[in-house]
């Protein structure tokens, strides 16, 4: 099996004895849609020359294109197969790697799944394949960023009584944060706004949903006492700081600068 580096130039090989068609694959960009691409590979003889989400698509004048329709039943079938034939941990790694904000994640994850169906849970012992290493890297970076943001998220109460938090993550971690905070802020309505990817997750106290957000949208109006509460928090933060123990290098490692613009203790001065 050839190693995959570029979604434009690398075709994915399978061992299925089907009438194969080499095409540029388009899908809706969801994880369920991607699992349907895996289904099409095995059951429809499709060999992807490239795999692209429809909103990222770069047309080719030389290759046939095919859009894979998302079918939840097919997606569920593939997900169950990954858990059963490879492992639950691999299924989780695949899901995390899919959230990485990198253009080559799709073909690398697909090759990883194909190898996993061939060798089972031993797939992670095949580190000689670049796509195995890259899937591990993607999943690790996504998991690390999501974990950090569970501590770095700063919610502010809006005039409507909804708690609002803005973030600018590198990767698409909203789904992980949604699961985390829906378990911990279960009786409150809240919104986490990913300003970098122009998306948000909205929780109404029972369930959450994901929405697109215009980059020109105005920030919400805060509750009347929110300014006072934020000032108290900044005062508390500054009071705890001990000048002799400041270590800017370590501070940047533990709390990257890219997160600070959304944290009241760094963005607000009193």
GROMACS .gro file of C-alpha atoms in nm:
model
  270
    1UNK     CA    1   0.000   0.000   0.000
    2UNK     CA    2   0.144   0.337  -0.096
    3UNK     CA    3   0.189   0.602   0.171
    4UNK     CA    4  -0.045   0.899   0.150
    5UNK     CA    5   0.081   1.256   0.161
    6UNK     CA    6  -0.127   1.460  -0.080
    7UNK     CA    7  -0.500   1.424  -0.139
    8UNK     CA    8  -0.455   1.552  -0.493
    9UNK     CA    9  -0.197   1.300  -0.608
   10UNK     CA   10  -0.246   0.984  -0.405
   11UNK     CA   11  -0.502   0.716  -0.484
   12UNK     CA   12  -0.616   0.472  -0.219
   13UNK     CA   13  -0.579   0.105  -0.303
   14UNK     CA   14  -0.814  -0.170  -0.186
   15UNK     CA   15  -0.815  -0.544  -0.221
   16UNK     CA   16  -1.184  -0.574  -0.303
   17UNK     CA   17  -1.254  -0.749  -0.633
   18UNK     CA   18  -1.495  -0.486  -0.760
   19UNK     CA   19  -1.515  -0.287  -1.077
   20UNK     CA   20  -1.319   0.012  -0.956
   21UNK     CA   21  -1.367   0.373  -1.057
   22UNK     CA   22  -1.107   0.636  -0.982
   23UNK     CA   23  -1.282   0.962  -0.893
   24UNK     CA   24  -1.244   1.280  -0.692
   25UNK     CA   25  -1.467   1.228  -0.389
   26UNK     CA   26  -1.681   1.506  -0.242
   27UNK     CA   27  -1.881   1.478   0.080
   28UNK     CA   28  -2.067   1.712   0.313
   29UNK     CA   29  -1.776   1.755   0.556
   30UNK     CA   30  -1.937   1.571   0.847
   31UNK     CA   31  -1.788   1.268   1.020
   32UNK     CA   32  -2.092   1.064   0.918
   33UNK     CA   33  -2.035   1.173   0.559
   34UNK     CA   34  -1.674   1.060   0.577
   35UNK     CA   35  -1.779   0.719   0.707
   36UNK     CA   36  -2.005   0.693   0.403
   37UNK     CA   37  -1.696   0.749   0.187
   38UNK     CA   38  -1.544   0.444   0.357
   39UNK     CA   39  -1.864   0.252   0.281
   40UNK     CA   40  -1.849   0.353  -0.087
   41UNK     CA   41  -1.488   0.238  -0.106
   42UNK     CA   42  -1.574  -0.114   0.005
   43UNK     CA   43  -1.920  -0.165  -0.138
   44UNK     CA   44  -1.925   0.046  -0.453
   45UNK     CA   45  -1.571   0.003  -0.584
   46UNK     CA   46  -1.486   0.373  -0.565
   47UNK     CA   47  -1.115   0.458  -0.548
   48UNK     CA   48  -1.065   0.816  -0.426
   49UNK     CA   49  -0.802   1.017  -0.610
   50UNK     CA   50  -0.881   1.294  -0.364
   51UNK     CA   51  -1.126   1.338  -0.077
   52UNK     CA   52  -1.259   1.685  -0.010
   53UNK     CA   53  -1.540   1.845   0.185
   54UNK     CA   54  -1.777   2.025  -0.049
   55UNK     CA   55  -1.703   2.367   0.104
   56UNK     CA   56  -1.328   2.317   0.046
   57UNK     CA   57  -1.352   2.169  -0.302
   58UNK     CA   58  -1.097   2.262  -0.568
   59UNK     CA   59  -1.235   2.149  -0.907
   60UNK     CA   60  -1.031   1.923  -1.134
   61UNK     CA   61  -1.066   1.943  -1.514
   62UNK     CA   62  -0.923   1.598  -1.574
   63UNK     CA   63  -1.093   1.370  -1.324
   64UNK     CA   64  -1.446   1.245  -1.268
   65UNK     CA   65  -1.615   1.381  -0.957
   66UNK     CA   66  -1.863   1.206  -0.731
   67UNK     CA   67  -2.053   1.338  -0.434
   68UNK     CA   68  -2.113   1.079  -0.161
   69UNK     CA   69  -2.452   1.127   0.003
   70UNK     CA   70  -2.455   1.100   0.382
   71UNK     CA   71  -2.659   0.804   0.499
   72UNK     CA   72  -2.671   0.762   0.877
   73UNK     CA   73  -2.739   0.389   0.855
   74UNK     CA   74  -2.431   0.333   0.640
   75UNK     CA   75  -2.222   0.556   0.865
   76UNK     CA   76  -2.335   0.362   1.171
   77UNK     CA   77  -2.250   0.035   0.999
   78UNK     CA   78  -1.896   0.151   0.925
   79UNK     CA   79  -1.850   0.286   1.278
   80UNK     CA   80  -1.961  -0.045   1.427
   81UNK     CA   81  -1.723  -0.230   1.194
   82UNK     CA   82  -1.428  -0.017   1.308
   83UNK     CA   83  -1.507  -0.091   1.674
   84UNK     CA   84  -1.564  -0.462   1.615
   85UNK     CA   85  -1.287  -0.541   1.366
   86UNK     CA   86  -1.022  -0.300   1.496
   87UNK     CA   87  -1.099  -0.157   1.841
   88UNK     CA   88  -1.295   0.104   2.032
   89UNK     CA   89  -0.976   0.302   2.095
   90UNK     CA   90  -0.902   0.315   1.723
   91UNK     CA   91  -1.256   0.437   1.654
   92UNK     CA   92  -1.202   0.718   1.903
   93UNK     CA   93  -0.864   0.804   1.750
   94UNK     CA   94  -1.022   0.821   1.405
   95UNK     CA   95  -1.297   1.053   1.533
   96UNK     CA   96  -1.042   1.285   1.697
   97UNK     CA   97  -0.811   1.286   1.394
   98UNK     CA   98  -1.106   1.384   1.175
   99UNK     CA   99  -1.137   1.709   1.376
  100UNK     CA  100  -0.785   1.822   1.286
  101UNK     CA  101  -0.771   2.136   1.075
  102UNK     CA  102  -0.544   2.003   0.800
  103UNK     CA  103  -0.626   1.933   0.436
  104UNK     CA  104  -0.463   1.590   0.423
  105UNK     CA  105  -0.650   1.435   0.715
  106UNK     CA  106  -0.913   1.258   0.506
  107UNK     CA  107  -0.688   1.041   0.292
  108UNK     CA  108  -0.456   0.961   0.584
  109UNK     CA  109  -0.748   0.853   0.803
  110UNK     CA  110  -0.892   0.646   0.519
  111UNK     CA  111  -0.565   0.460   0.469
  112UNK     CA  112  -0.544   0.407   0.845
  113UNK     CA  113  -0.891   0.251   0.851
  114UNK     CA  114  -0.814   0.029   0.550
  115UNK     CA  115  -0.501  -0.102   0.719
  116UNK     CA  116  -0.695  -0.148   1.043
  117UNK     CA  117  -0.954  -0.367   0.869
  118UNK     CA  118  -0.664  -0.577   0.740
  119UNK     CA  119  -0.455  -0.617   1.057
  120UNK     CA  120  -0.707  -0.539   1.333
  121UNK     CA  121  -0.596  -0.375   1.656
  122UNK     CA  122  -0.232  -0.421   1.550
  123UNK     CA  123  -0.266  -0.124   1.317
  124UNK     CA  124  -0.082   0.099   1.563
  125UNK     CA  125   0.223  -0.125   1.547
  126UNK     CA  126   0.269  -0.033   1.179
  127UNK     CA  127   0.445   0.294   1.244
  128UNK     CA  128   0.651   0.250   0.927
  129UNK     CA  129   0.351   0.391   0.741
  130UNK     CA  130   0.342   0.768   0.734
  131UNK     CA  131  -0.039   0.774   0.748
  132UNK     CA  132  -0.036   0.586   1.081
  133UNK     CA  133   0.202   0.842   1.227
  134UNK     CA  134  -0.002   1.131   1.093
  135UNK     CA  135  -0.333   1.000   1.228
  136UNK     CA  136  -0.172   0.968   1.570
  137UNK     CA  137  -0.038   1.323   1.539
  138UNK     CA  138  -0.376   1.463   1.435
  139UNK     CA  139  -0.563   1.289   1.717
  140UNK     CA  140  -0.303   1.389   1.975
  141UNK     CA  141  -0.313   1.757   1.877
  142UNK     CA  142  -0.693   1.766   1.878
  143UNK     CA  143  -0.717   1.593   2.215
  144UNK     CA  144  -0.453   1.819   2.369
  145UNK     CA  145  -0.621   2.137   2.248
  146UNK     CA  146  -0.968   2.026   2.359
  147UNK     CA  147  -0.833   1.935   2.702
  148UNK     CA  148  -0.671   2.277   2.740
  149UNK     CA  149  -0.985   2.459   2.634
  150UNK     CA  150  -1.197   2.282   2.894
  151UNK     CA  151  -0.996   2.486   3.144
  152UNK     CA  152  -0.946   2.801   2.937
  153UNK     CA  153  -1.309   2.864   2.836
  154UNK     CA  154  -1.448   3.179   2.998
  155UNK     CA  155  -1.827   3.210   3.006
  156UNK     CA  156  -1.999   3.545   3.051
  157UNK     CA  157  -2.369   3.591   3.122
  158UNK     CA  158  -2.561   3.774   2.850
  159UNK     CA  159  -2.862   4.002   2.890
  160UNK     CA  160  -3.081   3.706   2.787
  161UNK     CA  161  -2.944   3.491   3.070
  162UNK     CA  162  -2.746   3.270   2.832
  163UNK     CA  163  -2.379   3.207   2.907
  164UNK     CA  164  -2.150   3.290   2.616
  165UNK     CA  165  -1.791   3.184   2.553
  166UNK     CA  166  -1.572   3.276   2.255
  167UNK     CA  167  -1.276   3.062   2.150
  168UNK     CA  168  -1.028   3.064   1.859
  169UNK     CA  169  -0.898   2.706   1.842
  170UNK     CA  170  -0.665   2.569   1.577
  171UNK     CA  171  -0.874   2.254   1.533
  172UNK     CA  172  -1.247   2.177   1.513
  173UNK     CA  173  -1.294   2.092   1.880
  174UNK     CA  174  -1.651   2.217   1.935
  175UNK     CA  175  -1.800   1.867   1.946
  176UNK     CA  176  -1.559   1.761   2.223
  177UNK     CA  177  -1.627   2.078   2.423
  178UNK     CA  178  -2.002   2.034   2.374
  179UNK     CA  179  -1.989   1.687   2.528
  180UNK     CA  180  -1.773   1.812   2.815
  181UNK     CA  181  -1.977   2.118   2.914
  182UNK     CA  182  -2.318   1.958   2.859
  183UNK     CA  183  -2.221   1.719   3.140
  184UNK     CA  184  -2.101   1.998   3.369
  185UNK     CA  185  -2.331   2.293   3.296
  186UNK     CA  186  -2.634   2.074   3.257
  187UNK     CA  187  -2.896   2.314   3.398
  188UNK     CA  188  -2.778   2.630   3.218
  189UNK     CA  189  -2.816   2.754   2.862
  190UNK     CA  190  -2.487   2.839   2.694
  191UNK     CA  191  -2.313   2.906   2.365
  192UNK     CA  192  -1.953   2.832   2.271
  193UNK     CA  193  -1.855   3.037   1.967
  194UNK     CA  194  -1.560   2.920   1.756
  195UNK     CA  195  -1.463   3.252   1.596
  196UNK     CA  196  -1.185   3.101   1.388
  197UNK     CA  197  -1.409   2.851   1.207
  198UNK     CA  198  -1.729   3.062   1.225
  199UNK     CA  199  -1.928   2.795   1.407
  200UNK     CA  200  -2.098   2.764   1.744
  201UNK     CA  201  -2.254   2.502   1.966
  202UNK     CA  202  -2.577   2.606   2.138
  203UNK     CA  203  -2.703   2.425   2.450
  204UNK     CA  204  -3.060   2.488   2.570
  205UNK     CA  205  -3.045   2.299   2.899
  206UNK     CA  206  -3.147   1.968   2.738
  207UNK     CA  207  -2.956   1.917   2.416
  208UNK     CA  208  -2.702   2.094   2.197
  209UNK     CA  209  -2.684   2.174   1.829
  210UNK     CA  210  -2.418   2.314   1.597
  211UNK     CA  211  -2.477   2.624   1.387
  212UNK     CA  212  -2.289   2.836   1.133
  213UNK     CA  213  -2.208   3.190   1.248
  214UNK     CA  214  -2.143   3.486   1.021
  215UNK     CA  215  -1.793   3.633   1.068
  216UNK     CA  216  -1.962   3.975   1.082
  217UNK     CA  217  -2.195   3.886   1.368
  218UNK     CA  218  -2.195   4.119   1.669
  219UNK     CA  219  -2.097   3.986   2.013
  220UNK     CA  220  -2.387   3.941   2.255
  221UNK     CA  221  -2.485   4.210   2.503
  222UNK     CA  222  -2.368   4.114   2.851
  223UNK     CA  223  -2.584   4.115   3.161
  224UNK     CA  224  -2.583   4.428   3.375
  225UNK     CA  225  -2.371   4.276   3.654
  226UNK     CA  226  -2.129   4.093   3.425
  227UNK     CA  227  -1.888   4.389   3.405
  228UNK     CA  228  -1.866   4.399   3.785
  229UNK     CA  229  -1.807   4.022   3.804
  230UNK     CA  230  -1.534   4.035   3.539
  231UNK     CA  231  -1.359   4.318   3.722
  232UNK     CA  232  -1.363   4.114   4.042
  233UNK     CA  233  -1.212   3.819   3.858
  234UNK     CA  234  -0.933   4.032   3.707
  235UNK     CA  235  -0.857   4.179   4.051
  236UNK     CA  236  -0.841   3.830   4.199
  237UNK     CA  237  -0.614   3.710   3.917
  238UNK     CA  238  -0.376   4.005   3.958
  239UNK     CA  239  -0.371   3.968   4.336
  240UNK     CA  240  -0.257   3.608   4.310
  241UNK     CA  241   0.037   3.697   4.087
  242UNK     CA  242   0.369   3.700   4.271
  243UNK     CA  243   0.625   3.916   4.091
  244UNK     CA  244   0.927   3.713   4.205
  245UNK     CA  245   0.778   3.391   4.075
  246UNK     CA  246   0.682   3.506   3.727
  247UNK     CA  247   0.807   3.272   3.455
  248UNK     CA  248   0.685   3.399   3.114
  249UNK     CA  249   0.837   3.108   2.921
  250UNK     CA  250   0.663   2.845   3.133
  251UNK     CA  251   0.345   3.052   3.128
  252UNK     CA  252   0.341   3.051   2.745
  253UNK     CA  253   0.392   2.674   2.742
  254UNK     CA  254   0.103   2.614   2.981
  255UNK     CA  255  -0.123   2.885   2.836
  256UNK     CA  256  -0.049   2.963   2.468
  257UNK     CA  257  -0.087   3.326   2.365
  258UNK     CA  258  -0.349   3.239   2.100
  259UNK     CA  259  -0.601   3.154   2.376
  260UNK     CA  260  -0.554   3.468   2.584
  261UNK     CA  261  -0.756   3.708   2.372
  262UNK     CA  262  -1.074   3.531   2.485
  263UNK     CA  263  -0.979   3.517   2.854
  264UNK     CA  264  -1.097   3.809   3.063
  265UNK     CA  265  -0.787   3.807   3.287
  266UNK     CA  266  -0.570   3.883   2.982
  267UNK     CA  267  -0.801   4.083   2.758
  268UNK     CA  268  -0.939   4.313   3.026
  269UNK     CA  269  -0.746   4.574   3.221
  270UNK     CA  270  -0.877   4.764   3.520
   0.00000   0.00000   0.00000
